Short mmCIF file of C-alpha atoms in Angstrom, two decimals:
data_model
loop_
_atom_site.label_atom_id
_atom_site.label_comp_id
_atom_site.label_asym_id
_atom_site.label_seq_id
_atom_site.Cartn_x
_atom_site.Cartn_y
_atom_site.Cartn_z
CA MET A 596 -44.15 28.00 -23.77
CA GLU A 597 -43.20 24.47 -22.72
CA ARG A 598 -39.58 25.05 -23.82
CA ILE A 599 -39.43 28.29 -21.77
CA LEU A 600 -40.76 26.42 -18.72
CA ILE A 601 -38.10 23.75 -19.13
CA MET A 602 -35.37 26.40 -19.38
CA ILE A 603 -36.64 28.12 -16.21
CA MET A 604 -36.70 24.84 -14.28
CA THR A 605 -33.24 23.96 -15.56
CA GLY A 606 -31.92 27.33 -14.42
CA MET A 607 -33.47 26.82 -10.98
CA LEU A 608 -31.82 23.41 -10.76
CA LEU A 609 -28.42 24.89 -11.67
CA LEU A 610 -28.78 27.73 -9.16
CA SER A 611 -29.82 25.38 -6.39
CA THR A 612 -26.90 23.11 -7.21
CA CYS A 613 -24.38 25.97 -7.01
CA SER A 614 -25.83 27.56 -3.85
CA ASP A 615 -26.54 24.48 -1.75
CA LYS A 616 -23.49 22.52 -0.56
CA LYS A 617 -25.66 19.60 0.37
CA SER A 618 -26.57 19.09 -3.28
CA GLU A 619 -22.91 18.55 -4.07
CA GLU A 620 -22.87 15.71 -1.58
CA THR A 621 -25.98 13.93 -2.92
CA TYR A 622 -24.47 11.10 -4.91
CA PHE A 623 -26.52 7.98 -4.36
CA LEU A 624 -27.58 6.97 -7.89
CA GLN A 625 -24.21 5.47 -8.79
CA GLY A 626 -24.73 1.78 -9.59
CA ALA A 627 -27.41 -0.51 -11.00
CA TRP A 628 -31.18 -0.26 -10.45
CA VAL A 629 -34.04 -2.49 -11.64
CA LEU A 630 -37.68 -1.51 -12.18
CA ARG A 631 -40.01 -3.06 -9.60
CA HIS A 632 -43.30 -1.14 -9.77
CA VAL A 633 -45.17 1.31 -12.02
CA GLU A 634 -48.19 3.32 -10.85
CA TYR A 635 -50.34 5.37 -13.23
CA PRO A 636 -52.50 8.36 -12.17
CA ILE A 637 -55.67 6.61 -13.29
CA GLY A 638 -55.10 3.86 -10.75
CA ARG A 639 -53.44 1.15 -12.79
CA GLU A 640 -50.41 -0.51 -11.24
CA TYR A 641 -47.92 -3.06 -12.54
CA ASP A 642 -45.29 -5.07 -10.73
CA TYR A 643 -42.06 -6.06 -12.40
CA PRO A 644 -40.61 -8.31 -13.68
CA GLN A 645 -43.46 -9.18 -16.04
CA GLU A 646 -43.09 -12.46 -17.87
CA GLY A 647 -39.52 -12.53 -16.62
CA MET A 648 -38.73 -9.12 -18.13
CA THR A 649 -37.99 -5.83 -16.39
CA PHE A 650 -35.94 -2.69 -16.99
CA CYS A 651 -32.44 -2.01 -15.67
CA ARG A 652 -30.65 1.28 -15.31
CA VAL A 653 -26.96 1.79 -14.62
CA TYR A 654 -25.95 5.23 -13.41
CA ASP A 655 -22.31 6.03 -14.07
CA ARG A 656 -20.92 8.62 -11.61
CA ASP A 657 -24.34 10.27 -11.38
CA SER A 658 -23.72 11.91 -14.75
CA THR A 659 -24.77 9.30 -17.34
CA MET A 660 -27.60 6.78 -17.33
CA TYR A 661 -27.70 3.54 -19.40
CA GLU A 662 -31.08 1.81 -19.70
CA CYS A 663 -31.96 -1.60 -21.08
CA ARG A 664 -34.63 -4.24 -20.88
CA MET A 665 -33.40 -7.17 -18.89
CA SER A 666 -34.33 -10.77 -18.24
CA GLU A 667 -32.50 -12.93 -15.69
CA THR A 668 -31.92 -16.57 -16.53
CA ALA A 669 -30.25 -19.45 -14.74
CA THR A 670 -27.10 -18.96 -16.78
CA GLY A 671 -26.88 -15.16 -16.88
CA LEU A 672 -28.68 -12.09 -18.25
CA ILE A 673 -30.44 -11.20 -21.51
CA ILE A 674 -30.38 -7.47 -22.17
CA MET A 675 -31.86 -5.29 -24.90
CA PRO A 676 -30.37 -1.75 -25.05
CA CYS A 677 -32.95 1.05 -24.82
CA MET A 678 -31.35 4.42 -24.20
CA LYS A 679 -28.46 6.45 -22.88
CA ALA A 680 -28.94 9.89 -21.33
CA ASP A 681 -27.03 12.59 -19.47
CA ILE A 682 -28.40 13.19 -15.99
CA MET A 683 -27.86 15.72 -13.22
CA LEU A 684 -29.05 15.39 -9.64
CA ALA A 685 -29.90 18.28 -7.30
CA ASP A 686 -31.33 18.68 -3.82
CA HIS A 687 -34.20 21.17 -4.05
CA GLY A 688 -35.13 21.66 -0.43
CA ASP A 689 -37.88 19.23 0.49
CA ARG A 690 -37.47 17.17 -2.69
CA LEU A 691 -34.87 15.84 -5.06
CA LEU A 692 -34.88 16.72 -8.73
CA TYR A 693 -32.82 15.23 -11.43
CA LEU A 694 -32.48 16.26 -15.00
CA GLU A 695 -32.66 13.39 -17.51
CA GLY A 696 -31.80 14.79 -20.90
CA ASP A 697 -33.87 18.00 -21.06
CA ASN A 698 -36.55 16.72 -18.68
CA PRO A 699 -36.44 17.63 -14.98
CA ARG A 700 -38.22 14.98 -12.89
CA PRO A 701 -39.02 14.71 -9.16
CA LEU A 702 -37.16 11.94 -7.39
CA THR A 703 -38.04 10.48 -3.99
CA VAL A 704 -35.69 8.38 -1.89
CA THR A 705 -37.73 5.78 0.01
CA ASN A 706 -34.63 4.25 1.60
CA ASP A 707 -31.04 3.40 0.67
CA SER A 708 -32.24 0.75 -1.79
CA ILE A 709 -35.45 2.17 -3.29
CA ILE A 710 -36.13 5.36 -5.25
CA VAL A 711 -39.26 6.64 -7.01
CA ILE A 712 -39.03 8.76 -10.17
CA GLN A 713 -42.06 10.65 -11.45
CA ARG A 714 -42.44 11.05 -15.19
CA ASN A 715 -45.56 12.67 -16.70
CA GLY A 716 -47.52 11.77 -13.56
CA VAL A 717 -46.42 8.10 -13.65
CA LEU A 718 -44.45 6.79 -10.66
CA PHE A 719 -41.60 4.41 -11.41
CA THR A 720 -40.17 2.53 -8.45
CA TRP A 721 -36.57 1.37 -8.85
CA LYS A 722 -34.66 -0.96 -6.54
CA ARG A 723 -30.90 -1.03 -6.21
CA ALA A 724 -29.38 -4.23 -7.62
CA LYS A 725 -25.95 -4.69 -6.05
CA ASP A 726 -25.44 -8.15 -7.55
CA ILE A 727 -25.95 -6.81 -11.08
CA GLU A 728 -23.79 -3.77 -10.26
CA GLU A 729 -20.90 -5.94 -9.10
CA GLN A 730 -21.03 -8.41 -12.01
CA TRP A 731 -22.55 -6.70 -15.02
CA SER A 732 -22.65 -2.89 -14.73
CA SER A 733 -19.58 -2.26 -16.91
CA ASP A 734 -20.77 -4.82 -19.51
CA ILE A 735 -24.22 -3.23 -19.67
CA CYS A 736 -22.75 0.27 -20.13
CA GLU A 737 -20.46 -0.93 -22.93
CA ILE A 738 -23.20 -2.85 -24.75
CA VAL A 739 -25.75 -0.01 -24.55
CA SER A 740 -23.17 2.52 -25.78
CA ALA A 741 -21.97 0.31 -28.62
CA ASP A 742 -25.48 -0.69 -29.70
CA LEU A 743 -26.83 2.86 -29.80
CA LYS A 744 -23.71 4.14 -31.52
CA GLY A 745 -23.96 1.47 -34.20
CA ASN A 746 -27.62 2.27 -34.84
CA GLY A 747 -27.65 6.01 -34.46
CA ASP A 748 -30.34 6.79 -31.88
CA GLY A 749 -31.89 3.37 -32.41
CA ASP A 750 -33.65 1.90 -35.42
CA GLY A 751 -36.75 0.84 -33.54
CA SER A 752 -35.66 -2.78 -33.14
CA LEU A 753 -34.27 -4.35 -30.00
CA HIS A 754 -31.07 -6.30 -30.22
CA HIS A 755 -30.62 -9.14 -27.76
CA TYR A 756 -27.33 -9.69 -25.92
CA MET A 757 -26.56 -12.61 -23.68
CA LEU A 758 -24.31 -12.09 -20.66
CA SER A 759 -23.19 -15.51 -19.50
CA ALA A 760 -22.48 -16.03 -15.83
CA ARG A 761 -20.25 -18.95 -16.76
CA GLU A 762 -18.19 -16.79 -19.11
CA GLN A 763 -18.03 -14.09 -16.46
CA GLU A 764 -16.79 -16.63 -13.92
CA GLN A 765 -14.22 -17.93 -16.39
CA GLU A 766 -13.09 -14.40 -17.11
CA ASN A 767 -12.74 -13.72 -13.39
CA VAL A 768 -10.72 -16.92 -13.00
CA ILE A 769 -8.49 -15.91 -15.92
CA GLN A 770 -8.00 -12.41 -14.51
CA GLY A 771 -7.27 -13.89 -11.10
CA PHE A 772 -4.73 -16.24 -12.64
CA ILE A 773 -3.12 -13.34 -14.52
CA TRP A 774 -2.83 -11.26 -11.35
CA PHE A 775 -1.52 -14.27 -9.45
CA SER A 776 1.08 -14.85 -12.17
CA VAL A 777 2.09 -11.19 -12.09
CA VAL A 778 2.53 -11.34 -8.32
CA ILE A 779 4.60 -14.54 -8.60
CA ILE A 780 6.79 -13.00 -11.30
CA ILE A 781 7.34 -9.87 -9.19
CA MET A 782 8.20 -12.04 -6.18
CA VAL A 783 10.65 -14.11 -8.27
CA PHE A 784 12.36 -10.95 -9.54
CA ALA A 785 12.44 -9.52 -6.01
CA ILE A 786 13.96 -12.72 -4.59
CA ALA A 787 16.49 -12.84 -7.44
CA HIS A 788 17.39 -9.19 -6.83
CA ILE A 789 17.85 -9.85 -3.11
CA ALA A 790 19.97 -12.91 -3.85
CA VAL A 791 22.19 -10.97 -6.27
CA SER A 792 22.49 -8.10 -3.81
CA ASN A 793 23.43 -10.50 -1.03
CA ARG A 794 26.10 -12.13 -3.19
CA ARG A 795 27.53 -8.74 -4.09
CA GLU A 796 27.54 -7.68 -0.46
CA LYS A 797 29.19 -10.93 0.56
CA ARG A 798 31.90 -10.48 -2.09
CA ARG A 799 32.46 -6.91 -0.93
CA LEU A 800 32.69 -8.05 2.68
CA MET A 801 35.12 -10.86 1.88
CA LEU A 802 37.27 -8.41 -0.07
CA GLN A 803 37.24 -5.99 2.84
CA LEU A 804 38.23 -8.71 5.30
CA LYS A 805 40.98 -9.86 2.95
CA GLN A 806 42.35 -6.32 2.71
CA ILE A 807 42.38 -5.98 6.50
CA GLN A 808 44.18 -9.32 6.81
CA GLU A 809 46.74 -8.38 4.15
CA VAL A 810 47.47 -5.08 5.89
CA GLN A 811 48.09 -6.92 9.14
CA GLU A 812 50.24 -9.65 7.57
CA ASN A 813 52.32 -7.27 5.44
CA ARG A 814 52.92 -4.75 8.20
CA PRO A 815 56.68 -4.17 8.72
CA GLN A 816 58.15 -5.37 11.99
CA VAL A 817 59.23 -1.85 12.93
CA ILE A 818 55.68 -0.54 12.60
CA ARG A 819 54.33 -3.54 14.45
CA GLN A 820 56.65 -2.89 17.37
CA ALA A 821 55.78 0.81 17.36
CA MET A 822 52.08 -0.02 17.48
CA GLU A 823 52.57 -2.41 20.35
CA THR A 824 54.54 0.25 22.22
CA VAL A 825 51.79 2.87 21.74
CA GLU A 826 49.12 0.37 22.80
CA GLY A 827 51.13 -0.71 25.87
CA GLU A 828 51.72 2.89 26.94
CA PHE A 829 48.02 3.64 26.53
CA LEU A 830 46.93 0.60 28.59
CA ALA A 831 49.29 1.73 31.37
CA SER A 832 48.25 5.39 31.21
CA ASP A 833 46.27 7.29 33.83
CA ASP A 834 43.59 8.07 31.22
CA TYR A 835 42.96 4.39 30.61
CA GLN A 836 42.96 3.51 34.29
CA SER A 837 40.51 6.33 34.97
CA LEU A 838 38.29 4.99 32.19
CA LEU A 839 38.40 1.50 33.73
CA ARG A 840 37.34 2.88 37.11
CA ARG A 841 34.54 4.94 35.53
CA ILE A 842 33.17 1.92 33.68
CA ALA A 843 33.65 -0.45 36.64
CA SER A 844 31.42 1.84 38.70
CA GLY A 845 28.51 0.62 36.55
CA GLN A 846 27.15 4.11 35.92
CA ARG A 847 25.68 4.79 32.50
CA LEU A 848 27.99 6.93 30.37
CA LYS A 849 26.84 10.28 29.04
CA GLU A 850 26.96 11.20 25.36
CA GLU A 851 30.01 13.44 25.78
CA GLU A 852 31.79 10.60 27.61
CA TRP A 853 31.14 8.26 24.66
CA ASP A 854 32.59 10.94 22.37
CA GLY A 855 35.69 11.03 24.55
CA ILE A 856 36.05 7.23 24.47
CA GLU A 857 35.76 7.19 20.68
CA SER A 858 38.33 9.96 20.38
CA LEU A 859 40.68 8.03 22.67
CA THR A 860 40.19 4.85 20.64
CA ARG A 861 40.97 6.61 17.36
CA ARG A 862 44.15 8.11 18.84
CA VAL A 863 45.52 4.69 19.76
CA TRP A 864 44.00 2.66 16.88
CA PRO A 865 43.47 5.16 14.01
CA GLY A 866 41.86 2.72 11.57
CA PHE A 867 39.55 0.95 14.02
CA SER A 868 36.31 2.88 13.47
CA SER A 869 36.53 3.05 9.66
CA GLN A 870 37.49 -0.61 9.29
CA LEU A 871 34.74 -1.77 11.62
CA ARG A 872 31.96 0.32 10.12
CA SER A 873 32.96 -0.63 6.56
CA LEU A 874 32.16 -4.27 7.27
CA TYR A 875 28.55 -3.93 8.34
CA PRO A 876 26.01 -1.11 9.03
CA MET A 877 26.08 -1.44 12.81
CA SER A 878 23.59 -0.11 15.28
CA GLU A 879 24.84 2.22 18.02
CA LEU A 880 24.70 -0.61 20.57
CA GLU A 881 26.74 -2.96 18.35
CA TYR A 882 29.37 -0.29 17.75
CA GLN A 883 29.64 0.62 21.44
CA VAL A 884 30.04 -3.04 22.42
CA SER A 885 32.78 -3.52 19.81
CA MET A 886 34.56 -0.33 20.84
CA LEU A 887 34.62 -1.38 24.52
CA ILE A 888 35.93 -4.80 23.52
CA ARG A 889 38.80 -3.08 21.68
CA LEU A 890 39.51 -1.20 24.89
CA ARG A 891 39.74 -4.59 26.65
CA ILE A 892 36.74 -3.92 28.89
CA PRO A 893 35.38 -7.17 30.42
CA PRO A 894 31.94 -8.25 29.07
CA THR A 895 30.38 -8.02 32.55
CA ASP A 896 31.42 -4.36 32.83
CA ILE A 897 30.16 -3.72 29.28
CA ALA A 898 26.76 -5.11 30.28
CA ALA A 899 26.67 -2.90 33.37
CA VAL A 900 27.63 0.34 31.69
CA LEU A 901 25.20 -0.28 28.81
CA VAL A 902 22.43 -1.36 31.22
CA ARG A 903 21.99 -4.72 29.49
CA GLU A 904 21.99 -8.31 30.58
CA ALA A 905 25.30 -10.14 30.16
CA SER A 906 23.51 -12.64 27.90
CA THR A 907 22.41 -9.76 25.65
CA ILE A 908 26.01 -8.57 25.24
CA SER A 909 27.06 -12.13 24.40
CA THR A 910 24.27 -12.41 21.83
CA VAL A 911 25.26 -9.11 20.20
CA ARG A 912 28.85 -10.31 19.74
CA SER A 913 27.83 -13.72 18.35
CA ARG A 914 25.35 -12.11 15.98
CA LEU A 915 27.96 -9.67 14.70
CA TYR A 916 30.35 -12.52 13.93
CA LYS A 917 27.67 -14.37 11.96
CA LYS A 918 26.61 -11.26 10.02
CA VAL A 919 30.15 -10.27 9.11
CA PHE A 920 31.65 -13.69 8.39
CA GLY A 921 28.49 -15.44 7.17
CA LYS A 922 28.91 -18.40 9.52
CA LYS A 923 28.20 -19.30 13.10
CA GLY A 924 30.65 -18.21 15.72
CA GLY A 925 30.81 -17.41 19.39
CA ALA A 926 31.32 -14.15 21.22
CA LYS A 927 35.01 -14.90 21.76
CA GLU A 928 35.61 -15.26 18.00
CA TRP A 929 34.20 -11.78 17.49
CA ASP A 930 36.35 -10.42 20.33
CA GLU A 931 39.48 -11.88 18.77
CA PHE A 932 38.64 -10.29 15.42
CA VAL A 933 37.94 -6.87 16.96
CA LEU A 934 41.24 -6.97 18.87
CA SER A 935 43.09 -7.61 15.61
CA ILE A 936 41.96 -4.50 13.73
CA GLY A 937 42.49 -0.82 14.15
CA ILE A 938 45.79 0.17 12.60
#
């Protein structure tokens, strides 16, 4: 009869768990709890710890409970494994029930830190122990599991285990040192990788600059004269003069006008865009400034048409020289370089 009653109550618990969404959200047992008070139906009451000893329970994910006797000392904890049980928690309307093993028991939440569990008419008051949870919960679970496994379901004797706060502190220091070392090693590798990447990029850039210089130096005189002729005709053309007047007006250029300027630049200096962009991943502002310099637009007009301060345009040119050549240089040095490329 008793077994049938237990099965009925278990079925009710399962049904209430499946039908009530709130029950799925009731997860408050996770962590460590210590016994503080026991009240018997006949009127007897006991406060814990008694003679320095109490009971401790660690609930793991509200599915497994580990219980031990526990005594706190100045240097740590003494624990004696007692039991391990599967548990299930359910909200049953006006009360909470949780199944410990095959035994459903009423559970009352006094507040966030205190719960009362009724077992055979006896009320057990448990208090949440966050300090034990933070420092010892995993150790307690491991010791209880290992002890009960090594002795079947228990041989009737209690085995004492000492958890040293000093050892725990040393272990934390060691773990902290290990993590610190790992972070330092990762940082060293990251810095080394950046340094290697920078050296490779610098070598690539120097090679690119060397190739541009060699092309210019080895260019036949006939081609050089032809280029100068094309450039001179362009600078004297109506298209160029119209562009100068448009820029001198100080009005901001539209996107299609920038496309036209770039097309014009490529027609006169076919290799300008590819050579310039191969040196450094430029922003749109940096590229526009360099393109207007190649078109021999004065810096003051560049600042006006780009709606920037003249000092900003000067800074952009100086910064480009430093990024490309890896050394300090002024805006004029960058202008001279830009005017030398493009064919």
